[in-house]
Amino acid sequence: MYCPFCHNEQSRVIDSRVVDAGTAIRRRRECTNCTGRFTTVEKAVLLVVKRNGITEPFSRDKLIRGVRRACQGRHVPDDALKRLAQEVEETVRSHGSSQVNANDIGLAILEPLRHLDEVAYLRFASVYKSFESADDFESEIRLMKRRDRADS
């Protein structure tokens, strides 16, 4: 890591802390040349394998944008979307692999979204599960009601 002040490539670590619920390490560094101090964050890279085979880094922001579309017009606070994204990331990271299929992320979104907002869940599920008719919505609603009874 180059010093942001003098571009020297040597620095020493002054302090390290675990952040983001243990998914990242924040390091306070000091340049050995100019003694400027700066912070770096190290995070294990999680790659998403898309249906077409292309891989890209996991993005909470992209996940939030997708779920926000399903929540359009609903009273779902941004903080709730951020918590949902963190929960989904923790779920997919817990599988212990550095790569995850995009489909698995969609599956990980469904249950927390159902608890957050049922209408948003139905909207998301209709796209994710490729609903083709009102019958698909009816089937999903019946399934939701059965789950709600089982959760009670």
Coordinates of N, CA and C in Angstrom, one line a residue:
M1 N 0.9 -1.2 0.0 CA 0.0 0.0 0.0 C 0.9 1.2 0.0
Y2 N 0.7 2.1 -1.0 CA 1.5 3.3 -1.1 C 0.9 4.4 -0.1
C3 N 1.8 5.1 0.5 CA 1.4 6.2 1.4 C 0.6 7.2 0.5
P4 N -0.5 7.7 1.0 CA -1.3 8.6 0.2 C -0.7 10.0 0.2
F5 N 0.3 10.3 1.0 CA 0.9 11.6 1.1 C 2.2 11.7 0.3
C6 N 3.1 10.7 0.4 CA 4.4 10.8 -0.3 C 4.6 9.6 -1.3
H7 N 3.7 8.7 -1.3 CA 3.7 7.6 -2.2 C 4.8 6.6 -2.0
N8 N 5.4 6.6 -0.8 CA 6.3 5.6 -0.3 C 5.6 4.3 -0.2
E9 N 6.2 3.2 -0.5 CA 5.5 1.9 -0.4 C 5.8 1.2 1.0
Q10 N 6.5 1.8 1.9 CA 6.8 1.2 3.2 C 6.0 1.9 4.3
S11 N 5.2 1.1 5.0 CA 4.5 1.7 6.2 C 4.5 0.6 7.3
R12 N 4.3 1.1 8.5 CA 4.2 0.1 9.6 C 2.8 0.2 10.2
V13 N 2.3 -0.9 10.7 CA 1.0 -1.0 11.3 C 1.1 -0.5 12.8
I14 N 0.2 0.5 13.1 CA 0.2 1.0 14.5 C -0.9 0.3 15.3
D15 N -2.0 0.1 14.6 CA -3.2 -0.5 15.3 C -4.0 -1.3 14.4
S16 N -4.6 -2.4 14.8 CA -5.5 -3.3 14.0 C -6.7 -3.6 14.8
R17 N -7.9 -3.5 14.2 CA -9.1 -3.8 14.8 C -10.0 -4.6 13.9
V18 N -10.8 -5.5 14.4 CA -11.8 -6.2 13.6 C -13.0 -5.3 13.5
V19 N -13.6 -5.2 12.3 CA -14.8 -4.4 12.1 C -15.8 -5.1 11.2
D20 N -16.9 -4.5 11.0 CA -18.0 -5.1 10.2 C -18.3 -6.5 10.6
A21 N -18.6 -6.7 11.9 CA -19.0 -8.0 12.4 C -18.0 -9.1 12.1
G22 N -16.7 -8.7 12.1 CA -15.6 -9.7 11.9 C -15.3 -10.0 10.4
T23 N -15.9 -9.3 9.5 CA -15.6 -9.6 8.1 C -14.5 -8.7 7.5
A24 N -14.0 -7.8 8.3 CA -12.9 -6.9 7.8 C -12.0 -6.5 9.0
I25 N -10.8 -6.1 8.6 CA -9.8 -5.6 9.6 C -9.4 -4.2 9.2
R26 N -9.5 -3.3 10.2 CA -9.1 -1.9 10.0 C -7.7 -1.7 10.6
R27 N -6.8 -1.2 9.8 CA -5.5 -1.0 10.2 C -5.1 0.5 10.1
R28 N -4.5 1.0 11.2 CA -4.0 2.3 11.3 C -2.5 2.2 10.9
R29 N -2.0 2.9 9.9 CA -0.6 2.8 9.5 C 0.1 4.1 9.6
E30 N 1.4 4.0 9.6 CA 2.3 5.2 9.6 C 3.4 5.0 8.6
C31 N 3.5 6.0 7.7 CA 4.5 5.9 6.6 C 5.9 6.0 7.2
T32 N 6.8 5.1 6.8 CA 8.2 5.1 7.3 C 9.0 6.3 6.8
N33 N 8.5 6.9 5.7 CA 9.3 8.0 5.1 C 8.8 9.4 5.7
C34 N 7.5 9.7 5.5 CA 7.0 11.0 5.9 C 6.3 11.0 7.3
T35 N 6.1 9.9 7.9 CA 5.4 9.7 9.2 C 4.0 10.1 9.1
G36 N 3.4 10.2 7.9 CA 2.0 10.5 7.7 C 1.2 9.2 8.2
R37 N 0.0 9.5 8.8 CA -0.8 8.3 9.2 C -2.0 8.2 8.4
F38 N -2.4 6.9 8.1 CA -3.6 6.7 7.3 C -4.2 5.4 7.7
T39 N -5.4 5.1 7.2 CA -6.2 3.9 7.6 C -6.4 3.1 6.4
T40 N -6.3 1.8 6.5 CA -6.6 0.8 5.5 C -7.7 -0.2 6.0
V41 N -8.5 -0.7 5.2 CA -9.4 -1.7 5.5 C -9.2 -3.0 4.7
E42 N -9.0 -4.1 5.3 CA -8.7 -5.4 4.6 C -10.0 -6.2 4.7
K43 N -10.4 -6.7 3.6 CA -11.6 -7.5 3.6 C -11.4 -8.7 2.7
A44 N -11.9 -9.9 3.1 CA -11.8 -11.1 2.2 C -12.7 -10.8 1.0
V45 N -12.3 -11.1 -0.2 CA -13.1 -10.9 -1.4 C -14.1 -12.1 -1.5
L46 N -15.3 -11.7 -1.8 CA -16.3 -12.7 -2.0 C -16.8 -12.5 -3.5
L47 N -16.6 -13.5 -4.3 CA -16.9 -13.4 -5.7 C -18.3 -14.0 -6.0
V48 N -19.0 -13.3 -6.9 CA -20.4 -13.8 -7.3 C -20.2 -14.4 -8.7
V49 N -20.6 -15.6 -8.8 CA -20.6 -16.3 -10.2 C -22.0 -16.1 -10.8
K50 N -22.1 -15.3 -11.8 CA -23.4 -15.1 -12.5 C -23.8 -16.2 -13.4
R51 N -25.0 -16.2 -13.8 CA -25.5 -17.3 -14.7 C -24.7 -17.5 -16.0
N52 N -24.2 -16.4 -16.5 CA -23.4 -16.5 -17.7 C -22.0 -16.9 -17.5
G53 N -21.6 -17.2 -16.2 CA -20.2 -17.6 -15.9 C -19.3 -16.5 -15.5
I54 N -19.7 -15.3 -15.7 CA -18.8 -14.2 -15.3 C -18.8 -14.0 -13.8
T55 N -17.7 -13.7 -13.3 CA -17.6 -13.4 -11.8 C -17.3 -12.0 -11.6
E56 N -17.9 -11.5 -10.5 CA -17.7 -10.1 -10.1 C -17.7 -10.1 -8.5
P57 N -17.1 -9.1 -7.9 CA -17.1 -9.0 -6.5 C -18.5 -8.8 -5.9
F58 N -18.8 -9.4 -4.8 CA -20.0 -9.2 -4.1 C -20.2 -7.7 -3.7
S59 N -21.4 -7.1 -3.9 CA -21.6 -5.7 -3.6 C -22.9 -5.6 -2.8
R60 N -22.8 -5.2 -1.5 CA -24.0 -4.9 -0.7 C -24.8 -3.8 -1.4
D61 N -24.2 -2.8 -2.0 CA -24.9 -1.8 -2.6 C -25.8 -2.3 -3.8
K62 N -25.2 -3.2 -4.6 CA -26.0 -3.8 -5.7 C -27.2 -4.6 -5.1
L63 N -27.0 -5.3 -4.1 CA -28.0 -6.1 -3.4 C -29.1 -5.2 -2.9
I64 N -28.7 -4.1 -2.3 CA -29.7 -3.1 -1.7 C -30.5 -2.5 -2.9
R65 N -29.8 -2.1 -4.0 CA -30.6 -1.5 -5.1 C -31.6 -2.5 -5.6
G66 N -31.3 -3.8 -5.7 CA -32.3 -4.8 -6.2 C -33.4 -4.9 -5.3
V67 N -33.2 -5.0 -4.0 CA -34.2 -5.2 -3.0 C -35.1 -3.9 -2.9
R68 N -34.4 -2.7 -3.1 CA -35.1 -1.4 -3.0 C -36.2 -1.4 -4.1
R69 N -35.8 -1.9 -5.3 CA -36.8 -1.9 -6.4 C -38.1 -2.7 -6.0
A70 N -37.9 -3.8 -5.3 CA -39.0 -4.6 -4.8 C -39.8 -3.8 -3.7
C71 N -39.1 -2.9 -3.0 CA -39.8 -2.2 -1.9 C -40.3 -0.8 -2.3
Q72 N -40.2 -0.5 -3.6 CA -40.7 0.8 -4.1 C -42.1 1.0 -3.7
G73 N -42.4 2.2 -3.1 CA -43.7 2.6 -2.7 C -44.1 2.0 -1.4
R74 N -43.2 1.2 -0.8 CA -43.5 0.6 0.6 C -42.7 1.4 1.6
H75 N -43.1 1.3 2.8 CA -42.4 2.1 3.9 C -41.4 1.2 4.5
V76 N -40.3 1.0 3.8 CA -39.2 0.2 4.3 C -38.0 1.1 4.4
P77 N -37.5 1.4 5.7 CA -36.4 2.3 5.9 C -35.1 1.8 5.3
D78 N -34.2 2.7 4.9 CA -32.9 2.3 4.4 C -32.1 1.5 5.4
D79 N -32.2 1.8 6.7 CA -31.5 1.0 7.7 C -31.9 -0.4 7.6
A80 N -33.2 -0.7 7.4 CA -33.6 -2.1 7.4 C -33.1 -2.8 6.1
L81 N -32.9 -2.1 5.0 CA -32.3 -2.6 3.8 C -30.8 -2.9 4.1
K82 N -30.2 -2.1 4.8 CA -28.7 -2.3 5.1 C -28.6 -3.5 6.0
R83 N -29.4 -3.6 7.0 CA -29.4 -4.8 7.9 C -29.6 -6.1 7.1
L84 N -30.6 -6.0 6.2 CA -30.9 -7.2 5.3 C -29.7 -7.6 4.5
A85 N -29.1 -6.6 3.9 CA -27.9 -6.8 3.1 C -26.8 -7.4 3.9
Q86 N -26.6 -6.9 5.1 CA -25.5 -7.5 6.0 C -25.9 -8.9 6.3
E87 N -27.1 -9.2 6.6 CA -27.6 -10.6 7.0 C -27.3 -11.5 5.8
V88 N -27.7 -11.1 4.6 CA -27.5 -11.9 3.4 C -26.0 -12.2 3.2
E89 N -25.2 -11.1 3.3 CA -23.8 -11.3 3.1 C -23.2 -12.3 4.1
E90 N -23.6 -12.2 5.4 CA -23.1 -13.1 6.4 C -23.6 -14.5 6.1
T91 N -24.8 -14.7 5.6 CA -25.3 -16.0 5.3 C -24.5 -16.6 4.2
V92 N -24.2 -15.9 3.1 CA -23.5 -16.5 2.0 C -22.0 -16.7 2.3
R93 N -21.5 -15.8 3.2 CA -20.1 -16.0 3.6 C -19.9 -17.2 4.5
S94 N -21.0 -17.5 5.3 CA -20.9 -18.6 6.2 C -20.8 -20.0 5.6
H95 N -21.0 -20.1 4.3 CA -20.8 -21.3 3.5 C -19.3 -21.7 3.4
G96 N -18.5 -20.7 3.7 CA -17.0 -21.0 3.7 C -16.3 -21.0 2.3
S97 N -17.0 -20.5 1.3 CA -16.4 -20.5 0.0 C -16.1 -19.0 -0.4
S98 N -15.1 -18.8 -1.2 CA -14.8 -17.5 -1.7 C -15.6 -17.1 -2.9
Q99 N -16.4 -18.1 -3.4 CA -17.3 -17.8 -4.6 C -18.7 -18.3 -4.2
V100 N -19.7 -17.6 -4.7 CA -21.1 -17.9 -4.4 C -21.8 -17.7 -5.7
N101 N -22.8 -18.6 -6.0 CA -23.6 -18.4 -7.2 C -24.6 -17.3 -6.9
A102 N -24.9 -16.5 -8.0 CA -25.9 -15.4 -7.9 C -27.2 -16.0 -7.4
N103 N -27.6 -17.2 -7.8 CA -28.8 -17.8 -7.4 C -28.9 -18.0 -5.9
D104 N -27.8 -18.4 -5.3 CA -27.7 -18.6 -3.9 C -28.0 -17.3 -3.1
I105 N -27.5 -16.2 -3.7 CA -27.7 -14.9 -3.1 C -29.2 -14.5 -3.1
G106 N -29.9 -14.8 -4.3 CA -31.3 -14.6 -4.4 C -32.1 -15.4 -3.3
L107 N -31.7 -16.7 -3.2 CA -32.3 -17.5 -2.2 C -32.1 -17.0 -0.7
A108 N -30.9 -16.4 -0.5 CA -30.6 -15.9 0.8 C -31.4 -14.6 1.1
I109 N -31.8 -13.9 0.1 CA -32.6 -12.7 0.2 C -34.1 -13.0 0.6
L110 N -34.6 -14.0 0.1 CA -36.1 -14.3 0.2 C -36.6 -14.3 1.6
E111 N -36.0 -15.1 2.5 CA -36.6 -15.2 3.8 C -36.5 -13.9 4.6
P112 N -35.3 -13.3 4.7 CA -35.3 -12.0 5.5 C -36.2 -11.0 4.9
L113 N -36.4 -11.0 3.5 CA -37.3 -10.0 2.9 C -38.7 -10.3 3.2
R114 N -39.1 -11.6 3.3 CA -40.4 -11.9 3.7 C -40.8 -11.4 5.1
H115 N -39.8 -11.5 6.0 CA -40.0 -10.9 7.4 C -40.1 -9.4 7.4
L116 N -39.4 -8.8 6.5 CA -39.3 -7.3 6.4 C -40.6 -6.7 5.8
D117 N -41.0 -7.3 4.7 CA -42.2 -6.7 4.0 C -42.7 -7.8 3.1
E118 N -43.9 -8.2 3.3 CA -44.5 -9.3 2.5 C -44.8 -8.9 1.1
V119 N -45.2 -7.7 0.9 CA -45.5 -7.2 -0.5 C -44.2 -7.2 -1.3
A120 N -43.1 -6.6 -0.7 CA -41.8 -6.6 -1.3 C -41.3 -8.0 -1.6
Y121 N -41.5 -8.9 -0.7 CA -41.2 -10.3 -0.9 C -41.8 -10.8 -2.1
L122 N -43.1 -10.6 -2.2 CA -43.9 -11.2 -3.4 C -43.4 -10.6 -4.7
R123 N -43.0 -9.3 -4.7 CA -42.5 -8.6 -5.9 C -41.2 -9.2 -6.3
F124 N -40.3 -9.4 -5.3 CA -39.0 -9.9 -5.5 C -39.1 -11.4 -6.0
A125 N -39.9 -12.2 -5.3 CA -40.1 -13.6 -5.6 C -40.7 -13.7 -7.0
S126 N -41.5 -12.8 -7.4 CA -42.2 -12.9 -8.7 C -41.1 -12.8 -9.9
V127 N -40.1 -12.0 -9.6 CA -39.1 -11.8 -10.6 C -38.1 -13.0 -10.5
Y128 N -37.7 -13.2 -9.2 CA -36.6 -14.2 -9.0 C -37.1 -15.6 -9.4
K129 N -38.3 -15.9 -9.1 CA -38.9 -17.3 -9.4 C -39.6 -17.3 -10.7
S130 N -39.5 -16.2 -11.5 CA -40.1 -16.1 -12.8 C -41.6 -16.5 -12.8
F131 N -42.4 -15.8 -12.0 CA -43.9 -16.0 -12.0 C -44.4 -15.7 -13.4
E132 N -45.3 -16.5 -13.9 CA -45.9 -16.3 -15.2 C -47.4 -16.0 -15.2
S133 N -48.0 -16.2 -14.0 CA -49.5 -16.0 -14.0 C -49.9 -15.7 -12.5
A134 N -51.2 -15.3 -12.4 CA -51.7 -15.0 -11.1 C -51.7 -16.2 -10.2
D135 N -51.8 -17.4 -10.8 CA -51.8 -18.7 -10.1 C -50.4 -18.8 -9.3
D136 N -49.3 -18.3 -9.9 CA -48.1 -18.4 -9.3 C -48.1 -17.5 -8.0
F137 N -48.7 -16.4 -8.1 CA -48.8 -15.5 -6.9 C -49.7 -16.2 -5.8
E138 N -50.8 -16.8 -6.2 CA -51.6 -17.4 -5.3 C -50.9 -18.6 -4.6
S139 N -50.2 -19.3 -5.3 CA -49.4 -20.5 -4.7 C -48.4 -19.9 -3.7
E140 N -47.7 -18.9 -4.1 CA -46.7 -18.3 -3.2 C -47.4 -17.7 -1.9
I141 N -48.5 -17.1 -2.0 CA -49.2 -16.6 -0.9 C -49.7 -17.7 0.0
R142 N -50.2 -18.8 -0.5 CA -50.6 -19.9 0.3 C -49.3 -20.5 1.0
L143 N -48.2 -20.6 0.4 CA -47.0 -21.1 1.0 C -46.5 -20.1 2.1
M144 N -46.7 -18.8 1.9 CA -46.3 -17.8 2.9 C -47.2 -18.0 4.2
K145 N -48.5 -18.2 4.0 CA -49.4 -18.4 5.1 C -49.1 -19.6 5.9
R146 N -48.7 -20.7 5.1 CA -48.4 -22.0 5.8 C -47.1 -21.7 6.7
R147 N -46.1 -21.0 6.1 CA -44.9 -20.7 6.9 C -45.2 -19.9 8.1
D148 N -46.1 -18.9 7.9 CA -46.4 -18.0 9.1 C -47.1 -18.8 10.2
R149 N -48.0 -19.8 9.8 CA -48.6 -20.6 10.8 C -47.6 -21.5 11.5
A150 N -46.6 -22.0 10.7 CA -45.6 -22.9 11.3 C -44.7 -22.1 12.2
D151 N -44.4 -20.8 11.9 CA -43.5 -19.9 12.7 C -44.2 -19.5 14.0
S152 N -45.6 -19.6 14.1 CA -46.3 -19.1 15.3 C -46.2 -20.1 16.4

